[in-house]
Coordinates of C-alpha atoms and ligand atoms in Angstrom, one line a residue:
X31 CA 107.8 105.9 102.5
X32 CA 106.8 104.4 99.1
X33 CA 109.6 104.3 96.3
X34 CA 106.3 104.7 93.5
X35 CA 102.9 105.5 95.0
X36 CA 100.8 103.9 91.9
X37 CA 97.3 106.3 91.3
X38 CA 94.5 103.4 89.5
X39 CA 94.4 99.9 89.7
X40 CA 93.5 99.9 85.9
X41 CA 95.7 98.1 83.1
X42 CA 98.2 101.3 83.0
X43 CA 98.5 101.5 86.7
X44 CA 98.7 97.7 87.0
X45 CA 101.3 97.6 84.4
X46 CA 103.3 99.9 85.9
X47 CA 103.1 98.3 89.5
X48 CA 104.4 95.2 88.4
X49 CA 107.3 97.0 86.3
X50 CA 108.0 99.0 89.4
X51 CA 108.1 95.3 92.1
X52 CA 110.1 93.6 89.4
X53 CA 112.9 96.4 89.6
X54 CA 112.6 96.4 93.3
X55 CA 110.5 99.5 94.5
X56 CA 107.9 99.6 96.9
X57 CA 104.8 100.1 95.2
X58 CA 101.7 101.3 96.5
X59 CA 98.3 100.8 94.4
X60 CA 95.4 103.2 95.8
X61 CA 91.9 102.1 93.7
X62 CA 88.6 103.9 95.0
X63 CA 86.5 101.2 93.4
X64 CA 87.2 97.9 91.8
X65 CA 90.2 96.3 90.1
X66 CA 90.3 96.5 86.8
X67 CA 89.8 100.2 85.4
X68 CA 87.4 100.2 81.7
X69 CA 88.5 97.0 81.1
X70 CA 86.3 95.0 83.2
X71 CA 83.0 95.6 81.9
X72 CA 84.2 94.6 78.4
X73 CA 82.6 91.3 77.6
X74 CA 85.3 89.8 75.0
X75 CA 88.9 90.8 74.2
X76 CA 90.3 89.5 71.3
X77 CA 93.1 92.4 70.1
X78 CA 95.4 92.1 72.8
X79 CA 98.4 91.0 71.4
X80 CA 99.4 87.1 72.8
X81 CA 95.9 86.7 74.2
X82 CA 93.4 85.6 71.3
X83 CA 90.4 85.1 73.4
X84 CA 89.5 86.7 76.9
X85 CA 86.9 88.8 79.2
X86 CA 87.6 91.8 80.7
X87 CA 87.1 90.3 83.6
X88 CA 89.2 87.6 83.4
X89 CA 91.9 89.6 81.9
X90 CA 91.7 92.4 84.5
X91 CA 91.8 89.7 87.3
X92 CA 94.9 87.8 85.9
X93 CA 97.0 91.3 86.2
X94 CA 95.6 92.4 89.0
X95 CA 97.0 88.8 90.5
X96 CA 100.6 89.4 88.6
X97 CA 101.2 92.5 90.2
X98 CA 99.8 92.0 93.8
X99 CA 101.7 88.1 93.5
X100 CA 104.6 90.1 92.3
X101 CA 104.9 92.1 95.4
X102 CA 102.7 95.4 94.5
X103 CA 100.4 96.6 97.4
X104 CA 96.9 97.5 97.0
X105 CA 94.5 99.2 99.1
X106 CA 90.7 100.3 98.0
X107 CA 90.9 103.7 98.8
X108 CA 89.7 107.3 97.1
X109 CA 92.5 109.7 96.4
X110 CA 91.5 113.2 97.3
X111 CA 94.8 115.2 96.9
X112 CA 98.4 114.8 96.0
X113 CA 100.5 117.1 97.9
X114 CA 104.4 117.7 96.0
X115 CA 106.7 118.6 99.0
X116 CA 109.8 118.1 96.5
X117 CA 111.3 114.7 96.7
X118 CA 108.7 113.9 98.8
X119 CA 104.7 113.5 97.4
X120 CA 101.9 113.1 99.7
X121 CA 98.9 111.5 98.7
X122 CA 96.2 111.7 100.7
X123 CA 93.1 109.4 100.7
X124 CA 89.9 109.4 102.7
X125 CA 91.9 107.4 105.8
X126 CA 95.3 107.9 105.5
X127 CA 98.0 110.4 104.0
X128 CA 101.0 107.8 102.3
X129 CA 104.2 109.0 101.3
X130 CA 106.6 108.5 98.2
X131 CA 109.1 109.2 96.4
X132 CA 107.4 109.2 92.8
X133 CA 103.7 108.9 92.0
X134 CA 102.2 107.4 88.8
X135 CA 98.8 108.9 87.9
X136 CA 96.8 106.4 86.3
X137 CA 93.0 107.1 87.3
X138 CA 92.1 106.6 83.4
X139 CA 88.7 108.2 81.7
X140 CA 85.2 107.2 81.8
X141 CA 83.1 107.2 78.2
X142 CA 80.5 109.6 78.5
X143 CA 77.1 108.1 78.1
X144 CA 73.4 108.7 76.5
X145 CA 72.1 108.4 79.6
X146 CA 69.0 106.1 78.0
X147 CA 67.0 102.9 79.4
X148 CA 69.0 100.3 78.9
X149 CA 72.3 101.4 78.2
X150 CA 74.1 100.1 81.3
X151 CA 72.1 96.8 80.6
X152 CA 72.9 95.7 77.4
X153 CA 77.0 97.0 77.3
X154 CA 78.5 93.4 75.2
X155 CA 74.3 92.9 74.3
X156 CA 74.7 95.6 71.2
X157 CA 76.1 98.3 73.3
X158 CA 79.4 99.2 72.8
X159 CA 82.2 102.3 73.5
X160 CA 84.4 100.9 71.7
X161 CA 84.3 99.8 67.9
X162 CA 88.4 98.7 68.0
X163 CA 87.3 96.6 70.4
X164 CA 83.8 95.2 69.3
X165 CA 83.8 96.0 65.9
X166 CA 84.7 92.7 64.6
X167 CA 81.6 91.0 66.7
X168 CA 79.2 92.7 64.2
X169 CA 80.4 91.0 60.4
X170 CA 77.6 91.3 57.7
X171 CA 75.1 93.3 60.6
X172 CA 74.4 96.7 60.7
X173 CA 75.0 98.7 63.5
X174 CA 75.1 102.7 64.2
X175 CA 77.3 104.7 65.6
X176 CA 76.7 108.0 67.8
X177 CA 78.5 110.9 67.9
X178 CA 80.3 113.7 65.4
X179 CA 83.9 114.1 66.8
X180 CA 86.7 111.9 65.6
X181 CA 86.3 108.5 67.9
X182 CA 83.0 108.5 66.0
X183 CA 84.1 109.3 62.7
X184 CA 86.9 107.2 62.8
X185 CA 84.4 104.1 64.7
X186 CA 82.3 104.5 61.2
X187 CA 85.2 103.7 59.0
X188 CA 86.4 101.0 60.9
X189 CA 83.0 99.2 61.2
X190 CA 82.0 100.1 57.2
X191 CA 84.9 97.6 56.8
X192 CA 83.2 95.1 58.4
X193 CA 79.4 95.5 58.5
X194 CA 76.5 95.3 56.0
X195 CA 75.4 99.1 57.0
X196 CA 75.9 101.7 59.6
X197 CA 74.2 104.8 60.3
X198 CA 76.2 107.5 61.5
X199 CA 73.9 109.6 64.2
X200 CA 74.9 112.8 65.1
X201 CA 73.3 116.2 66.6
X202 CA 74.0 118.5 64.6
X203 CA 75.0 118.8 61.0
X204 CA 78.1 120.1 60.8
X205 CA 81.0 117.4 62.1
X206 CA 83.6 118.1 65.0
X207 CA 86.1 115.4 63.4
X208 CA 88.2 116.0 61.0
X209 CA 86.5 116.9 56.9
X210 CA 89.1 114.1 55.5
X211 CA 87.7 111.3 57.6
X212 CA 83.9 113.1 56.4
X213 CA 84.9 112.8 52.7
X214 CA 85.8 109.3 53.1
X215 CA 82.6 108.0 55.1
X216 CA 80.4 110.1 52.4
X217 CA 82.8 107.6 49.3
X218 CA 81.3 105.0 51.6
X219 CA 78.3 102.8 49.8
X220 CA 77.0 101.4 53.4
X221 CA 77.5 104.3 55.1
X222 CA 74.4 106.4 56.0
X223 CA 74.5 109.8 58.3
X224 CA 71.6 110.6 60.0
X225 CA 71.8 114.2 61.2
X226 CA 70.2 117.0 63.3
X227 CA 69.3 113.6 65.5
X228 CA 69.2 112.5 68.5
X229 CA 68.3 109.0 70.1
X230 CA 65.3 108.7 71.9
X231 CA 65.4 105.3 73.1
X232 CA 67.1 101.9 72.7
X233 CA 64.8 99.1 70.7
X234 CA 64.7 95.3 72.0
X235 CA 63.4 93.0 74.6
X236 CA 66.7 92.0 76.4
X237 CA 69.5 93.0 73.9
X238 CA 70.0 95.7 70.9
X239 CA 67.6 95.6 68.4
X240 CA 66.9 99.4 66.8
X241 CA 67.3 102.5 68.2
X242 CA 64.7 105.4 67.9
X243 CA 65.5 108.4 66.4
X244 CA 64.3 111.9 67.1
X245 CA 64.7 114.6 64.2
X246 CA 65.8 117.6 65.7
X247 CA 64.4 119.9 63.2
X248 CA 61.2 117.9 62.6
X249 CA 60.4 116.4 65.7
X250 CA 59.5 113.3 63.9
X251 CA 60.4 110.2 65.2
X252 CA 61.9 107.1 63.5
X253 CA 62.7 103.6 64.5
X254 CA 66.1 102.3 62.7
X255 CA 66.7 98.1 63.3
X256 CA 70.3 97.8 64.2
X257 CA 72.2 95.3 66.2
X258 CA 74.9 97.1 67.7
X259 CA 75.0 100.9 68.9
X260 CA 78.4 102.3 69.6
X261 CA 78.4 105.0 71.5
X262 CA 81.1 107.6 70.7
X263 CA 80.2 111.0 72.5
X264 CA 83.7 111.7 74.0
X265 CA 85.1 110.4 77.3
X266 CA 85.6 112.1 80.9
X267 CA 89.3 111.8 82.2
X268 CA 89.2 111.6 86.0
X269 CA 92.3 114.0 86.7
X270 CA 89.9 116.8 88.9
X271 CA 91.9 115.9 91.9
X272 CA 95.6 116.5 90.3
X273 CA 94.7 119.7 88.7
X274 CA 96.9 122.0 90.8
X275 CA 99.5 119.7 90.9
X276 CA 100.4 119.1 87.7
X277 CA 99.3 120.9 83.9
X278 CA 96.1 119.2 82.2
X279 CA 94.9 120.0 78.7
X280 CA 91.3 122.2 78.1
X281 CA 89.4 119.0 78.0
X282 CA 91.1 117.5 81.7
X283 CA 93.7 115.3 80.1
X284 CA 97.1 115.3 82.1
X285 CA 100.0 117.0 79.6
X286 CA 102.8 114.3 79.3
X287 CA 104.1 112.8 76.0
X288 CA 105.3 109.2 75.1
X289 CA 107.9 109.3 78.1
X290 CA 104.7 109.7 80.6
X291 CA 106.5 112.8 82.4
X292 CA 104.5 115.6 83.4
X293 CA 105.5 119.0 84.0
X294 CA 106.0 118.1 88.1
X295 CA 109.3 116.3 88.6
X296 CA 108.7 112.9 90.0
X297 CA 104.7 112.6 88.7
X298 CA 104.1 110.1 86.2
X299 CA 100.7 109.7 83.8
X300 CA 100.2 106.7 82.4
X301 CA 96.8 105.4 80.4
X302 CA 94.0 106.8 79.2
X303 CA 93.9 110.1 81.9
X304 CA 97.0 111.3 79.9
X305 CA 97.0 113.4 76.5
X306 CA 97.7 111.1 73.4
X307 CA 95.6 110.2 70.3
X308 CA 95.3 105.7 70.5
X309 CA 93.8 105.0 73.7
X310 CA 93.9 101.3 73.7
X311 CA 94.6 97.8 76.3
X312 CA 97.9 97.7 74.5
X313 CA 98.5 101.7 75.0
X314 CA 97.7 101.7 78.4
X315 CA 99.9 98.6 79.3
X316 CA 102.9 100.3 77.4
X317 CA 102.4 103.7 79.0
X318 CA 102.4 101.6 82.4
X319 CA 105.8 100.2 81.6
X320 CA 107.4 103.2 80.5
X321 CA 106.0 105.3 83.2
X322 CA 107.1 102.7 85.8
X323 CA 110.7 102.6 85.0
X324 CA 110.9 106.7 84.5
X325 CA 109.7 106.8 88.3
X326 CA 112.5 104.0 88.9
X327 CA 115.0 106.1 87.4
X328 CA 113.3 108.6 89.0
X329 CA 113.7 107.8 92.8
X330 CA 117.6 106.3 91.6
X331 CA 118.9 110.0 91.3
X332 CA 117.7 111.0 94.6
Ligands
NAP15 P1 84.8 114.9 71.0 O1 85.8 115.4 70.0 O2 84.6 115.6 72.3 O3 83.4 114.7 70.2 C1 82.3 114.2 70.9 C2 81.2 114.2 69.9 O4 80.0 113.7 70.6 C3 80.8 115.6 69.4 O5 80.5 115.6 68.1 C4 79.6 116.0 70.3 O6 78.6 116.8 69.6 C5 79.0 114.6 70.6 N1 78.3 114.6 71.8 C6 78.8 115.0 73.1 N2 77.8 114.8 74.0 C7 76.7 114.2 73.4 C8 75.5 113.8 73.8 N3 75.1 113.9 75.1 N4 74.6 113.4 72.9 C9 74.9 113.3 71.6 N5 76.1 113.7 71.1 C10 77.0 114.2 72.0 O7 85.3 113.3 71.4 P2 86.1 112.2 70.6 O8 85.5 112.1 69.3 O9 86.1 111.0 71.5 O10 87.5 112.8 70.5 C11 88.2 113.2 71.7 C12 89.6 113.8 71.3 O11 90.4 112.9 70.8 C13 89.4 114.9 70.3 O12 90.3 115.9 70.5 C14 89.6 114.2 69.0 O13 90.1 115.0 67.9 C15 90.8 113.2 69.4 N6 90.8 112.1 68.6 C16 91.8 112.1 67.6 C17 91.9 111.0 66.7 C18 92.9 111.1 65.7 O14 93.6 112.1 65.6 N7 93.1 110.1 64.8 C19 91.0 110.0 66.8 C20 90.0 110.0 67.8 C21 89.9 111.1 68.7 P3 78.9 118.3 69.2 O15 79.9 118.3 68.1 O16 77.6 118.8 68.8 O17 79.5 118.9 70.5

């Protein structure tokens, strides 16, 4: 039996395991695939506060070191259910069924994508989900960003700030995001929307160069030099599993506020798989934290 059975071996569940080892739980990390969550396939960090310069790679492996060197447990394995049996949770993998006392669910979102040539390729060669992140890679260039919801709004402000141009893409013609965050990008002299569009393909030899543009109402076809695409076209959280165990939002997003309690006592969300507007490294590593010592105090008042 687990004190805190940790769901993710991304930065929130990380976090949390090495919260929950240094106040002397048990911890259990159960990852299907790598280490790491998102973070790994980021080629450069530079806004995570006391680090100026990392990879994702790098950064992913230190905490994944911290927390197993700490004491945390973790073993590669797919979650398939959690099973609540009161102060006891089951959660049940392809090879075994673990027990705890508390369970942190931390299995994070995956940015949709185009699905065009190239795009897996060139992520940290011009392709980006993330202009927070990258933004600040592309002073004085001009990139474009995809997408008509509020990540992409809000991804075309930011970079304005910093680039020579940016095209905002989008597929229809009316915005999903918010009209205030519109008004502002149309007061923008560098800002260019380009809508009813699609993109058609990526441009370049071995990195981001253009992108090609399809008119949806024309059918013509137009090729726009650019060196950076982000890709803002909303993100998949991966909570299918947990659905009947604890309450998710309409788009899949586990329901738990800043204290990282959901509506099942003794389940935790922490990261980007739980409701909130900023998902970020820092916001991920807080939720950790905070979700960690809530299932401390947690399994204490058994
Ligand atoms: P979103 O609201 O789901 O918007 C996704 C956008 O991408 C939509 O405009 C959609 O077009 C477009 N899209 C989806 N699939 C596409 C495809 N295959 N090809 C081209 N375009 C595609 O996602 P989000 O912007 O990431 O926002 C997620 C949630 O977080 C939203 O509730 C949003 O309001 C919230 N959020 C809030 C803030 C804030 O409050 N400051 C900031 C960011 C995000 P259609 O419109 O045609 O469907």
């Amino acid at each position: 039996m687990y004190d805190i059975i940790i769901v993710g071996a991304g930065t929130a569940g990380l976090s949390a395991a090495i919260y929950g080892v240094r106040a002397g739980k048990s911890v259990l990390v159960l990852e299907a695939n790598t280490y790491g969550g998102q973070i790994i396939n980021t080629p450069e960090i530079e806004n995570y506060p006391g680090i100026k310069n990392t990879s994702g790679f790098e950064f992913a492996t230190a905490l994944y070191e911290q927390a197993t060197g700490l004491g945390a447990q973790v073993e590669f394995e797919e979650v398939r259910s959690v099973e609540n049996h009161g102060n006891v949770k089951n959660v049940i993998t392809g090879k075994e069924t673990y027990e705890a006392r508390s369970v942190i669910l931390a299995a994070g979102a995956k940015n949709r994508h185009l699905g065009l040539p190239h795009e897996e390729e060139w992520l940290g060669k011009g392709i980006s989900y993330c202009a927070t992140c990258d933004g600040a890679f592309f002073k004085g260039k001009d990139t474009a960003v995809m997408g008509g919801g509020n990540t992409a709004l809000e991804d075309a402000l930011f970079l304005s700030n910093y680039c020579n141009k940016v095209y905002l893409i989008h597929r229809r013609d009316q915005f999903r995001g918010d009209s205030k965050s519109v008004a502002l990008l149309e007061e923008k002299e560098n800002v260019e929307f380009v809508l009813n569009a699609t993109i058609s393909a990526l441009l370049g030899t071995d990195h981001v160069e253009g992108v090609e543009v399809a008119d949806k109402i024309t059918g013509e076809h137009r090729s726009i030099p650019v060196d950076g695409l982000f890709i803002a076209i909303g993100q998949t959280p991966q909570n299918q599993v947990f659905s009947g165990l604890v309450a998710l939002d309409e788009s899949g997003y586990v329901i738990a506020g800043e204290d990282c309690k959901t509506n099942t006592a003794g389940i935790f969300a922490a990261g980007d798989g739980r409701t909130k507007t900023v998902r970020q490294l820092t916001t991920a590593a807080s939720d950790g934290a905070v979700a960690a010592l809530a299932a401390c105090a947690y399994c204490d008042s058994l």
